[in-house]
Coordinates of C-alpha atoms (C1' of nucleotides) in Angstrom, one line a residue:
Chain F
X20 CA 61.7 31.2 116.8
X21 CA 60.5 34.6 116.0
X22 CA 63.1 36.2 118.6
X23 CA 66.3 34.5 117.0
X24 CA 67.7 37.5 115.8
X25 CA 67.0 39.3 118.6
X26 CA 70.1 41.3 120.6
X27 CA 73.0 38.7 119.0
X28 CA 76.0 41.2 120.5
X29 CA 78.9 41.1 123.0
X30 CA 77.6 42.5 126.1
X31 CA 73.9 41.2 126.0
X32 CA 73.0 37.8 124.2
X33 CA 69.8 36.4 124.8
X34 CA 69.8 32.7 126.6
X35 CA 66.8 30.6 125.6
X36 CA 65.0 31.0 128.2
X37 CA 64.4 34.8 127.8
X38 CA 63.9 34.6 124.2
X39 CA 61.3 31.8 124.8
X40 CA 59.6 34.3 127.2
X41 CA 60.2 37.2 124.9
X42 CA 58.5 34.9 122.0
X43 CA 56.2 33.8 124.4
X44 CA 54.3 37.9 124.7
X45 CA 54.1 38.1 121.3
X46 CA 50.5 38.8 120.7
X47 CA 50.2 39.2 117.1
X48 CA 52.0 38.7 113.7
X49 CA 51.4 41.3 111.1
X50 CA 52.2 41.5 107.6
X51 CA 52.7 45.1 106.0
X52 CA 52.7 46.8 102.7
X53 CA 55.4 48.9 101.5
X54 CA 55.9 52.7 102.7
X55 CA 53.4 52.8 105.2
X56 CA 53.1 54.8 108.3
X57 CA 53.3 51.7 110.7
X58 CA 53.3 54.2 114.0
X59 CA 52.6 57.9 113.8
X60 CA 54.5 60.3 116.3
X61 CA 52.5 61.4 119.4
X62 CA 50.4 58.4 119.7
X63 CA 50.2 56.5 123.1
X64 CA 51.5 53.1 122.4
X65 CA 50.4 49.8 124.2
X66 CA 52.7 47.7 122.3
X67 CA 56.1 47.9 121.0
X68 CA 56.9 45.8 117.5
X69 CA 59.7 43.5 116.7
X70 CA 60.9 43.1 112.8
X71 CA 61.0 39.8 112.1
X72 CA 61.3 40.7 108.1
X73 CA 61.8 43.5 105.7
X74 CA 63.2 46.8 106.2
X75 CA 61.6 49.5 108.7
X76 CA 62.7 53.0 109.3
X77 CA 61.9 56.2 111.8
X78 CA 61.7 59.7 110.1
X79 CA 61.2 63.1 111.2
X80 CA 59.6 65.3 108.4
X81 CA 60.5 68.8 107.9
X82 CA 58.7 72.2 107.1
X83 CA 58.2 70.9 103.6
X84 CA 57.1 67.6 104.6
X85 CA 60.6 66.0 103.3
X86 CA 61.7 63.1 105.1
X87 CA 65.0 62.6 107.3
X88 CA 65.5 58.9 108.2
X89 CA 66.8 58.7 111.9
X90 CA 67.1 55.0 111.8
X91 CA 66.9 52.2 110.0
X92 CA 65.7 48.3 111.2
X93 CA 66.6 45.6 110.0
X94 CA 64.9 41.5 111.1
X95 CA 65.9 41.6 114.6
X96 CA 65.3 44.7 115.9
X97 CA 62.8 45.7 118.3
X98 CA 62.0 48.6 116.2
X99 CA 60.1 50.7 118.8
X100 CA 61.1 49.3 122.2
X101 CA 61.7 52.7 123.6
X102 CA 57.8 53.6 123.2
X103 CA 57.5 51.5 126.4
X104 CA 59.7 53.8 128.5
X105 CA 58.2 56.6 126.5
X106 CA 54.8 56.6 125.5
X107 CA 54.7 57.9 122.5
X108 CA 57.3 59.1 119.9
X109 CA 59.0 61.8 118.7
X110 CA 59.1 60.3 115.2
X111 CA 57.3 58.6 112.9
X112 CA 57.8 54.5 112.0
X113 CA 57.2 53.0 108.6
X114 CA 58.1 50.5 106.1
X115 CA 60.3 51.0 104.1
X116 CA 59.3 47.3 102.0
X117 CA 57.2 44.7 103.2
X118 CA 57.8 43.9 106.0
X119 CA 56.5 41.2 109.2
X120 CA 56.2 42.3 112.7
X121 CA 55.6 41.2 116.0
X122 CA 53.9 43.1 118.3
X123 CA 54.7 43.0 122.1
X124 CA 52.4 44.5 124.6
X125 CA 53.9 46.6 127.3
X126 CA 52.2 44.8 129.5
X127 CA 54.5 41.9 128.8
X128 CA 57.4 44.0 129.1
X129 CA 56.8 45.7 132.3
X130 CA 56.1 42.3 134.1
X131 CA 59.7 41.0 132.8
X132 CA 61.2 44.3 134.3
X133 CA 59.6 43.6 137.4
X134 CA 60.6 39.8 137.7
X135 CA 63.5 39.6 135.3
X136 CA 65.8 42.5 136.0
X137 CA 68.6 40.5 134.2
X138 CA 66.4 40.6 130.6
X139 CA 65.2 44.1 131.6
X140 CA 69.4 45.4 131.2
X141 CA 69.2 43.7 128.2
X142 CA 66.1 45.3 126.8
X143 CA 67.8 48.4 127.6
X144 CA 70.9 47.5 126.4
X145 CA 69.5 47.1 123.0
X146 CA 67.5 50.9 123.1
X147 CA 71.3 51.8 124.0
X148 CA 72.8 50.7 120.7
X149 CA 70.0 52.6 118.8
X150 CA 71.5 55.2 120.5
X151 CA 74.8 54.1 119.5
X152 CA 73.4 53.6 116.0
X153 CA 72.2 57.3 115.8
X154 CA 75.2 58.6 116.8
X155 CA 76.9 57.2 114.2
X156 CA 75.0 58.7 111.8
X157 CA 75.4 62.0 113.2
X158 CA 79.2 61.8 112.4
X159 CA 78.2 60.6 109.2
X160 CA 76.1 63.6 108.9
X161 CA 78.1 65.8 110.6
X162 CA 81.8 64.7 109.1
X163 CA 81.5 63.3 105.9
X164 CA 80.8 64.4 102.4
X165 CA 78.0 62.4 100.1
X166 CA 80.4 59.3 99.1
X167 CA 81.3 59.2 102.7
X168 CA 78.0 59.1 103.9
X169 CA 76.4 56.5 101.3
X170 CA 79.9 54.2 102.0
X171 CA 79.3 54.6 105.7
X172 CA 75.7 53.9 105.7
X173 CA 76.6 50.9 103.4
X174 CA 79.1 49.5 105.5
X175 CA 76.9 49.8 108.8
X176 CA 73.9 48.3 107.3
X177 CA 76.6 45.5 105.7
X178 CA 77.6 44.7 108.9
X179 CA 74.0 44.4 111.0
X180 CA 72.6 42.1 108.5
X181 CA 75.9 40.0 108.6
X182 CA 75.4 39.9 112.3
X183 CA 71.6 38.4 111.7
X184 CA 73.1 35.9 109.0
X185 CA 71.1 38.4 106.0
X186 CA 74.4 39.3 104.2
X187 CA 77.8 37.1 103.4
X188 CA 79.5 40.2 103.6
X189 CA 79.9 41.0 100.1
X190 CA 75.9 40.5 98.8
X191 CA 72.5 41.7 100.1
X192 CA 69.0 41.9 99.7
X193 CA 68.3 45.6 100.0
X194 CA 65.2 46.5 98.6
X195 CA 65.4 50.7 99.0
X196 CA 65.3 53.8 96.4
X197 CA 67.5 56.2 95.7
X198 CA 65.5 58.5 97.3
X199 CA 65.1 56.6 100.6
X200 CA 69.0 56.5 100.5
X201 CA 68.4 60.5 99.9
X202 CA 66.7 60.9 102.7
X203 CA 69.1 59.2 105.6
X204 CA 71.9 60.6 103.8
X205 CA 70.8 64.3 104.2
X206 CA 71.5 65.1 100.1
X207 CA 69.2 64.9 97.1
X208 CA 68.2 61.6 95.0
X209 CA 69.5 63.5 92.6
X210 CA 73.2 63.5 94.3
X211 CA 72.4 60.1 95.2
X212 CA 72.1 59.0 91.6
X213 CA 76.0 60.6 90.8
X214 CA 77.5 59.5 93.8
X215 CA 76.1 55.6 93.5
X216 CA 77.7 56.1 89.9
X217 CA 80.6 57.3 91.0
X218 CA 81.4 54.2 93.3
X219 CA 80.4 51.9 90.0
X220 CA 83.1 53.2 88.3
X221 CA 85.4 52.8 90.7
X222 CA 84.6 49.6 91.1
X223 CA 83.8 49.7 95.0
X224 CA 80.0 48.7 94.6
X225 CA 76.4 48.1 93.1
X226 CA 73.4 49.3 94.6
X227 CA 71.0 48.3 91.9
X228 CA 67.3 46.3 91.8
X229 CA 67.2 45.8 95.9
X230 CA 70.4 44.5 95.7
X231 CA 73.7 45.6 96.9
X232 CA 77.5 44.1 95.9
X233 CA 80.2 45.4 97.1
X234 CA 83.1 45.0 95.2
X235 CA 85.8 46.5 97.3
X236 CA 85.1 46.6 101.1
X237 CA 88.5 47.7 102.2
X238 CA 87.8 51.0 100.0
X239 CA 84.4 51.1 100.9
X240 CA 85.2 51.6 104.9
X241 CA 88.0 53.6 103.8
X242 CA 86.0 56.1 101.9
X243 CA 83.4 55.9 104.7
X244 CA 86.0 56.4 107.8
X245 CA 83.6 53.2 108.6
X246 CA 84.6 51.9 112.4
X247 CA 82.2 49.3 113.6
X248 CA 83.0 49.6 117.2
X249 CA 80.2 51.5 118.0
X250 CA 78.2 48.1 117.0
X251 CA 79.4 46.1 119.9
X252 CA 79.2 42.8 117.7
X253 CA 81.0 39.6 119.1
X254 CA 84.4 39.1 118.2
X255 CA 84.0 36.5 115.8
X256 CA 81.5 39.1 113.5
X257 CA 83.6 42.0 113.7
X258 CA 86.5 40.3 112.7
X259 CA 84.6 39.2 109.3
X260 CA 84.3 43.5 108.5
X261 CA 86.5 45.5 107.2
X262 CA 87.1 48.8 108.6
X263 CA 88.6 52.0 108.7
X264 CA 91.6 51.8 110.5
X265 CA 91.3 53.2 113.9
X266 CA 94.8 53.6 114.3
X267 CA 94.8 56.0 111.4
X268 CA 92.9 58.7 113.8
X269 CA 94.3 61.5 115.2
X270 CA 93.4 60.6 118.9
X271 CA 94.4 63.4 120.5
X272 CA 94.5 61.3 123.7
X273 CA 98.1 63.3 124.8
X274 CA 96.9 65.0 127.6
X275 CA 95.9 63.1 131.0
X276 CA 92.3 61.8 130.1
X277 CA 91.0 61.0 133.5
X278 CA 89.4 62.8 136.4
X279 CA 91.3 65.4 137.4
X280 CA 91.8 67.8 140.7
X281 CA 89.9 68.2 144.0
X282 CA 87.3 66.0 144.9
X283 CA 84.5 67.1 147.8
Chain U
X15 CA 70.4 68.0 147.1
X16 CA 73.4 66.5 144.4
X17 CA 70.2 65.2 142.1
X18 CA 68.0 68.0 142.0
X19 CA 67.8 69.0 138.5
X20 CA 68.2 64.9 137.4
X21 CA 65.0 64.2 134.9
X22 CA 62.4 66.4 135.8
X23 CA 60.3 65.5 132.7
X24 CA 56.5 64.4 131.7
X25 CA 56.2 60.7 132.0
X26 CA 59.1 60.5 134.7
X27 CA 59.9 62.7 137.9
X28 CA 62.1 60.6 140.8
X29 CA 60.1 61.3 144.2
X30 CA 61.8 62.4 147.0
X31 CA 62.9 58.7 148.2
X32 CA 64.2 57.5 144.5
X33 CA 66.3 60.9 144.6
X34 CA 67.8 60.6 148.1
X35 CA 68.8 57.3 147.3
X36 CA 70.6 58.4 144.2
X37 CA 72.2 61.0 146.0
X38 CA 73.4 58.4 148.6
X39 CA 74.8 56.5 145.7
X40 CA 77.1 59.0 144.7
X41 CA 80.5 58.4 145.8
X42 CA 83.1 61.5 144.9
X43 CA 81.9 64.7 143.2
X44 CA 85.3 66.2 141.3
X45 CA 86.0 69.7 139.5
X46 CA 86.7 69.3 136.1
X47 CA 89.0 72.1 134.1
X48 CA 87.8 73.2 130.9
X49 CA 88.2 70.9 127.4
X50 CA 89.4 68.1 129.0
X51 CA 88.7 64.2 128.1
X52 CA 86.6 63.0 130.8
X53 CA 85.8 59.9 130.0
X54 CA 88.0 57.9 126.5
X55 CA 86.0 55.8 124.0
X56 CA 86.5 52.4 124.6
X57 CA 88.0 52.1 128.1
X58 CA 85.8 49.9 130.3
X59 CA 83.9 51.8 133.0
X60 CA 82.9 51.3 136.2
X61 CA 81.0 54.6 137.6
X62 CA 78.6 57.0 135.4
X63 CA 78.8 60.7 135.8
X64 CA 75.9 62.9 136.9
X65 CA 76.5 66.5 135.9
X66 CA 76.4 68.6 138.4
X67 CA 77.5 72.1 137.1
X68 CA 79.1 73.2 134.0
X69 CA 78.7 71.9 130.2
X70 CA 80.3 68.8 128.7
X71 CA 80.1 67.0 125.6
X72 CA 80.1 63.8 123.6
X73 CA 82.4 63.0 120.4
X74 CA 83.4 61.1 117.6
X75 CA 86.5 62.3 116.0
X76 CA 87.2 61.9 112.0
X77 CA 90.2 60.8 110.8
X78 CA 91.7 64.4 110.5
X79 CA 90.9 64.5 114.2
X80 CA 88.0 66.7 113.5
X81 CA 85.4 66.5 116.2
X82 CA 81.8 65.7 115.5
X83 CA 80.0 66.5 119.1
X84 CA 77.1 64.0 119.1
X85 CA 75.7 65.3 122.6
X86 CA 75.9 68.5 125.2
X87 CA 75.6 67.8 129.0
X88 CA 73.5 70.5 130.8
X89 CA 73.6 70.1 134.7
X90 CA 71.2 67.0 135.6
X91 CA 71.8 65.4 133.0
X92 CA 73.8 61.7 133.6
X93 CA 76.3 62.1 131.2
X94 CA 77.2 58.7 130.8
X95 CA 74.8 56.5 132.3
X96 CA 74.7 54.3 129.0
X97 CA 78.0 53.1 129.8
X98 CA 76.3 51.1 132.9
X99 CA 74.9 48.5 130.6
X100 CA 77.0 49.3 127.7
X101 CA 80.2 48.4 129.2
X102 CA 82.3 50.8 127.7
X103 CA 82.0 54.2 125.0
X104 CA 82.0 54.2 121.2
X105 CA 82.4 58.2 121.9
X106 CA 84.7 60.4 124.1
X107 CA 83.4 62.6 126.6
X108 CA 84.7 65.9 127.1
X109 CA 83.8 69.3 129.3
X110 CA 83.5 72.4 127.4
X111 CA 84.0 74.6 130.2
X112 CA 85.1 74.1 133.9
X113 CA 82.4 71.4 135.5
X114 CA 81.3 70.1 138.3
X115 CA 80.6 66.2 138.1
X116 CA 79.2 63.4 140.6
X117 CA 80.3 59.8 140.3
X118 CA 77.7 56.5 140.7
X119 CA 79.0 53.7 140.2
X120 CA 77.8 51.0 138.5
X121 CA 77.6 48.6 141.6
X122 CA 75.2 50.9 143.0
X123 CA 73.0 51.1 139.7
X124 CA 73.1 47.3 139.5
X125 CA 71.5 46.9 142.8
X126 CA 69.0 49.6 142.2
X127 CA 67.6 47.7 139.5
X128 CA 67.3 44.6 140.9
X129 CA 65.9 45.8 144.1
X130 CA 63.6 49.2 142.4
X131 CA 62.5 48.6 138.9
X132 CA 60.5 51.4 139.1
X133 CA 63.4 53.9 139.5
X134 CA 65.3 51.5 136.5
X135 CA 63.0 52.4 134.6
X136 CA 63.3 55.9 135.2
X137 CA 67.0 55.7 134.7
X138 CA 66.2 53.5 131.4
X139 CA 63.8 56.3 130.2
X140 CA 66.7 59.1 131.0
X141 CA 68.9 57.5 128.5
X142 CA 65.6 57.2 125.8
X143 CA 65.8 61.2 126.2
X144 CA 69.5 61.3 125.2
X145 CA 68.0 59.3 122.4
X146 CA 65.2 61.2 121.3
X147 CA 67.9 64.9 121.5
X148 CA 69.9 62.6 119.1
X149 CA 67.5 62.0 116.8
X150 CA 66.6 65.7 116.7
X151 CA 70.5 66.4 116.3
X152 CA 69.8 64.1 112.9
X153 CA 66.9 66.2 111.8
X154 CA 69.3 69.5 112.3
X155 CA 72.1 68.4 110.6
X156 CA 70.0 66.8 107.5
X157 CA 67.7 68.9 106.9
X158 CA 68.6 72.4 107.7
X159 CA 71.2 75.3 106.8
X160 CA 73.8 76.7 108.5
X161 CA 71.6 79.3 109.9
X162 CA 68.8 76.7 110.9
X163 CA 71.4 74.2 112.7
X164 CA 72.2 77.1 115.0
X165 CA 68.7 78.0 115.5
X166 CA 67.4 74.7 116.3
X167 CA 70.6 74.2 118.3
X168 CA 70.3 77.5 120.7
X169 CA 66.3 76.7 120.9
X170 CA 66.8 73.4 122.0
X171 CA 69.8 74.6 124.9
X172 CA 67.8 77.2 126.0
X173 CA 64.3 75.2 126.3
X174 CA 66.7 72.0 128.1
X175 CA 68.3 75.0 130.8
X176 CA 65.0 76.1 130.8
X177 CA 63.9 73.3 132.3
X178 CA 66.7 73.0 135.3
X179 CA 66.0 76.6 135.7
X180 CA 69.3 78.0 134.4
X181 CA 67.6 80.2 131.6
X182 CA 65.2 82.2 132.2
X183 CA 64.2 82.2 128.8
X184 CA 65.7 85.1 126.7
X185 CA 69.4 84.6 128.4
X186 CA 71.6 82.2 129.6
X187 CA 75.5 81.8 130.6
X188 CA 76.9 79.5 127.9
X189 CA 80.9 79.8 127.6
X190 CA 81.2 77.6 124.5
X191 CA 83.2 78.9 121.7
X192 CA 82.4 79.5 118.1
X193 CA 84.1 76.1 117.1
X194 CA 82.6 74.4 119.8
X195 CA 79.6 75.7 117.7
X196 CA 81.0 74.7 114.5
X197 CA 82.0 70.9 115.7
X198 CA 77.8 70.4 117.4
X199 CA 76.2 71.9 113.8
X200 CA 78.5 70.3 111.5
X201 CA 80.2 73.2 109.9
X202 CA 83.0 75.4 109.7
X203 CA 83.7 77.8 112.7
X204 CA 84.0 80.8 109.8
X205 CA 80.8 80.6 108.7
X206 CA 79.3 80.3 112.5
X207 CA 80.8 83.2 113.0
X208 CA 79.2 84.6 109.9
X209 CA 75.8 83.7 110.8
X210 CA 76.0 84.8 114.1
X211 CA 77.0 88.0 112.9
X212 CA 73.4 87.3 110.6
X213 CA 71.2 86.6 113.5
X214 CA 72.9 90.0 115.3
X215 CA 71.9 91.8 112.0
X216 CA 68.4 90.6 112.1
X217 CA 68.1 90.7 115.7
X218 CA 67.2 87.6 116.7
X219 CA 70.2 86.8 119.0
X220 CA 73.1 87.9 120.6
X221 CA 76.2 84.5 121.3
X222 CA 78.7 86.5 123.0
X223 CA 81.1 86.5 125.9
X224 CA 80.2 83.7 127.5
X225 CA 76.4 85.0 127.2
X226 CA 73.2 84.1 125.0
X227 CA 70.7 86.2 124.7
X228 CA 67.8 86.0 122.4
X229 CA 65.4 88.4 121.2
X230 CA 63.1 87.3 119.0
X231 CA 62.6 83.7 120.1
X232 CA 59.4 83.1 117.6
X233 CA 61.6 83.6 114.9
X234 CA 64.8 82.0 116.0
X235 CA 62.6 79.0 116.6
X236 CA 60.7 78.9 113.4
X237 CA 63.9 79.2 111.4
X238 CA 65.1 76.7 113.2
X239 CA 62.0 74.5 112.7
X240 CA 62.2 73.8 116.2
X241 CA 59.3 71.6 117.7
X242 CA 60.7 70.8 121.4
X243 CA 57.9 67.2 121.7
X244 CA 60.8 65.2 121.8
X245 CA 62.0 66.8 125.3
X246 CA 59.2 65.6 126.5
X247 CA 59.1 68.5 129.1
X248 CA 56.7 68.8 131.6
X249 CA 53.6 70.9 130.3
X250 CA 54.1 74.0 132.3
X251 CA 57.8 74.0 131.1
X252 CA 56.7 73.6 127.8
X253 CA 53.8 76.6 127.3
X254 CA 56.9 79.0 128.2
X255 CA 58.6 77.5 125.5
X256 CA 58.1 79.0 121.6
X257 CA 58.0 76.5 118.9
X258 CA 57.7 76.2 115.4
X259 CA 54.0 75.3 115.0
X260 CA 54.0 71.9 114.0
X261 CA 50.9 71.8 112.6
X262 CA 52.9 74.1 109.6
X263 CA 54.3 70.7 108.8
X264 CA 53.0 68.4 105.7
X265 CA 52.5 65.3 108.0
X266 CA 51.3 63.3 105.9
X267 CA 49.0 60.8 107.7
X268 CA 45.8 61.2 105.1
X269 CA 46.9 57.1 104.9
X270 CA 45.9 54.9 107.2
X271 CA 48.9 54.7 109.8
X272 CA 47.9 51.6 111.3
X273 CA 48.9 48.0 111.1
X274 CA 47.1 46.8 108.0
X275 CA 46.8 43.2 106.3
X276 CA 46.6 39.5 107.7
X277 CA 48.2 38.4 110.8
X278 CA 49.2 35.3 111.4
Chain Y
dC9 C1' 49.1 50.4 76.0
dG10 C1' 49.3 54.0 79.1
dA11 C1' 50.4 55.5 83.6
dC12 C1' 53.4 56.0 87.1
dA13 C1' 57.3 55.5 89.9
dC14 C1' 62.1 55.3 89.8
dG15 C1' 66.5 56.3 87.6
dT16 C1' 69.7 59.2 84.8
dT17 C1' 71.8 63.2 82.9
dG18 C1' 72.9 68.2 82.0
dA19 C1' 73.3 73.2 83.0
dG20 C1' 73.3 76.7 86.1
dA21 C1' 72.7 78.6 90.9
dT22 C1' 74.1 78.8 95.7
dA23 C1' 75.6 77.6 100.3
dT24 C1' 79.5 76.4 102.5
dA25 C1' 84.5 75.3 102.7
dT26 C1' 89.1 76.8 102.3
dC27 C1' 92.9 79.8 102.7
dA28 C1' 94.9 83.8 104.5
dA29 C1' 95.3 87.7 107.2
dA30 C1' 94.2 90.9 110.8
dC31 C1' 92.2 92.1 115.1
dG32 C1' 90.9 91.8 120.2
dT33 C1' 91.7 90.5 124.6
dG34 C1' 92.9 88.3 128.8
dG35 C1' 96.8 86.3 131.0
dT36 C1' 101.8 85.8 132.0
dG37 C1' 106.4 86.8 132.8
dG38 C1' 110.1 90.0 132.6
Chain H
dC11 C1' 103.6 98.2 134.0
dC12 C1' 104.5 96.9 129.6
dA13 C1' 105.5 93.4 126.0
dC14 C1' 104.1 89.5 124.3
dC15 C1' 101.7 85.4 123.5
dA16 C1' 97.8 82.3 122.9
dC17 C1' 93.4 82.0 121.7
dG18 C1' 89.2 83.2 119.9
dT19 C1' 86.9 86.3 116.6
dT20 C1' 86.3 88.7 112.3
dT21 C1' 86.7 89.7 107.5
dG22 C1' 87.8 89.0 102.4
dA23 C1' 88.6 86.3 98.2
dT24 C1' 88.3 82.2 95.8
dA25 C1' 87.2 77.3 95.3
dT26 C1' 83.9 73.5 95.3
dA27 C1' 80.3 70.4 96.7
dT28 C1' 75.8 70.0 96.4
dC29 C1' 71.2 71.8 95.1
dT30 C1' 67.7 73.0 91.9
dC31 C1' 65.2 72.7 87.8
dA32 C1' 64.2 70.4 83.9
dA33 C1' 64.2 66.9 80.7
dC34 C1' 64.4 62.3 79.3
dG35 C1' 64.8 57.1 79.8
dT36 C1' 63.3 52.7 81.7
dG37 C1' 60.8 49.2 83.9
dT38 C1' 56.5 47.5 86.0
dC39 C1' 51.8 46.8 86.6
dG40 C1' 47.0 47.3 85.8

DNA sequence: CGACACGTTGAGATATATCAAACGTGGTGG
DNA sequence: CCACCACGTTTGATATATCTCAACGTGTCG
């Protein structure tokens, strides 16, 4: 079915019956070529796309017409869901490699919030962990150095495509340039190119001809500060990833963290 | 009325009704002191928080215990209204200064959306714009300087307290501190302080004592490359707002940015 | 075979971090 | 009322991560 990988996480799991009715408003199957604009920012949308293959990403271009990724997709994810809500977007979406879609009119999806208010909280639940997604990457952005931020970004995109059965953990198809790595990692191809040798040498991983091996996962969420919490997988997933150790953070949780004084 | 500056944006305003049953929904309002954890990552919730008055943020500490602020809270805003069908936080939530917040809980949510989807969807659509300020936190911390980061960062607080009429456009009450500054833009609070004192040189803002005030807000937001779209503001909001004129940007759609190729 | 995109490497420039110290200033207690 | 403290701000000197520019290598595809 061309939902299967579809929302496969702890709070919100798809019975069959919504996933056949979710299948069941796909319109249309597309194929599409590499790097292409797939939808530009500012359009009204009528339709919202699910990637059932390939890799897709959202980008926001600068004064110089450079690129920063602001999410990646990967088969699964209802790569535009919040254009419903929305509208239009505040970003561009395109391929990243070829890629299949499914497109979903909106029409579809506002008769399933109006009659199936249980699927609806899940529909949202899933634009929630974009959200979750994104924030990630703004720690990784915001905390951590270049190694950090390729190691994190390795480990998070590691663990989704473990979730939707496209990596064993240690080996994955991943069919992205330096450059694209450059461009959600907020440093130059250039950089990219010395880190990526860097974590050869010390034998952590291989990112080389679309494919990815990682060598040494325990150092690889190390180096990263990699938590996957923030994924909300089942148990039984999470526990298959290594990660940074929680613990090893400096809470600061001392003082009373609740609500505190006069209420009205 | 408690929800009167709650999502007063383009594609969703609550009428009078779907606000005066939000408001009946609220069950405590507290006073929060200043830098205080609100809310802890992880912990199960069972009530989101409207803000009422005051500024509060989001987080994701690094493993020295350095603070990566993901989101700021502006009164309206529902701080943590993900956390209905999320469950619990992959992020802390903190004030910044002394606040004012309203508690819903989630049993009241839950009913709304099976009883109004229309207001769900409005509620859904609020958390899209925490989304789409994400994303735009992504751009500023990929793609621009130091000086940019701030920039974008003040243009986008004032054009947001713009919109719940708290600045009137060239000055607003803002008692964050220079780290607090330092932890949203991803840098250290020395050089904030440094290129505040910059921006004072060149006179295009003043960040002091609890006070912003700007004074050339063409240039402020065109170094800070700041196009406010993704607020998706109300039209009459957004003519009073400057922005960097998008259509300085290399957008390159001269491809055909539409689905292309077989479908099956 | 040539063209073109991607990857690799080097040398030098620069933005930002780090460390350290001094300065205000508002609040508190003696 | 003053002394002092805590906290935020300001500044300087030095270190360093990353960028920039430039060249060259390598594989793929028409």
């Amino acid at each position: 079915m061309i939902t299967e990988r579809f929302l496969r996480h702890r709070a919100a799991t798809l019975d069959n019956d919504e996933q056949a009715l979710l299948a069941a408003s796909v319109t249309d199957t597309c194929t599409l070529t590499t790097r292409r604009i797939v939808v530009a920012a500012g359009e009204q949308q009528s339709q919202s796309l699910l990637l059932v293959e390939g890799f897709l990403c959202r980008y926001i271009d600068d004064r110089r017409g450079i690129r920063q990724l602001v999410a990646l997709h990967v088969p699964g994810d209802f790569v535009d869901l919040h254009s419903f809500p929305l509208g239009g977007l505040d970003h561009h979406v395109s391929t990243l490699t070829a890629a299949k879609v499914a497109a979903v009119p909106h029409a579809a999806l506002a008769k399933i919030c109006e009659d199936r208010p249980a699927l609806a909280k899940k529909l949202w639940y899933a634009t929630l962990l974009d959200a979750a997604i994104h924030r990630a990457w703004l720690f990784r952005l915001g905390r951590l150095d270049a190694f950090g931020r390729i190691a994190h970004f390795l480990c998070e995109t590691n663990a989704r495509l473990q979730a939707v059965g496209l990596s064993d953990g240690q080996r994955f198809a991943f069919g992205l340039t330096q450059s694209d790595l450059a461009e959600i990692c907020g440093i130059t191809s250039v950089h990219v190119n010395r880190v990526l040798r860097g974590m050869r040498e010390e034998q952590i991983m291989t990112f080389r001809s679309g494919q990815v091996e990682i060598h040494d996962s325990e150092r690889l969420a190390h180096r990263g500060e990699f938590d996957p919490s923030y994924l909300y997988l089942d148990e039984g997933v999470l526990a298959a990833i290594p990660a940074f150790n929680r613990s090893d953070r400096c809470l600061r949780l001392d003082q009373d963290h609740l609500l505190v004084e006069a209420s009205a």
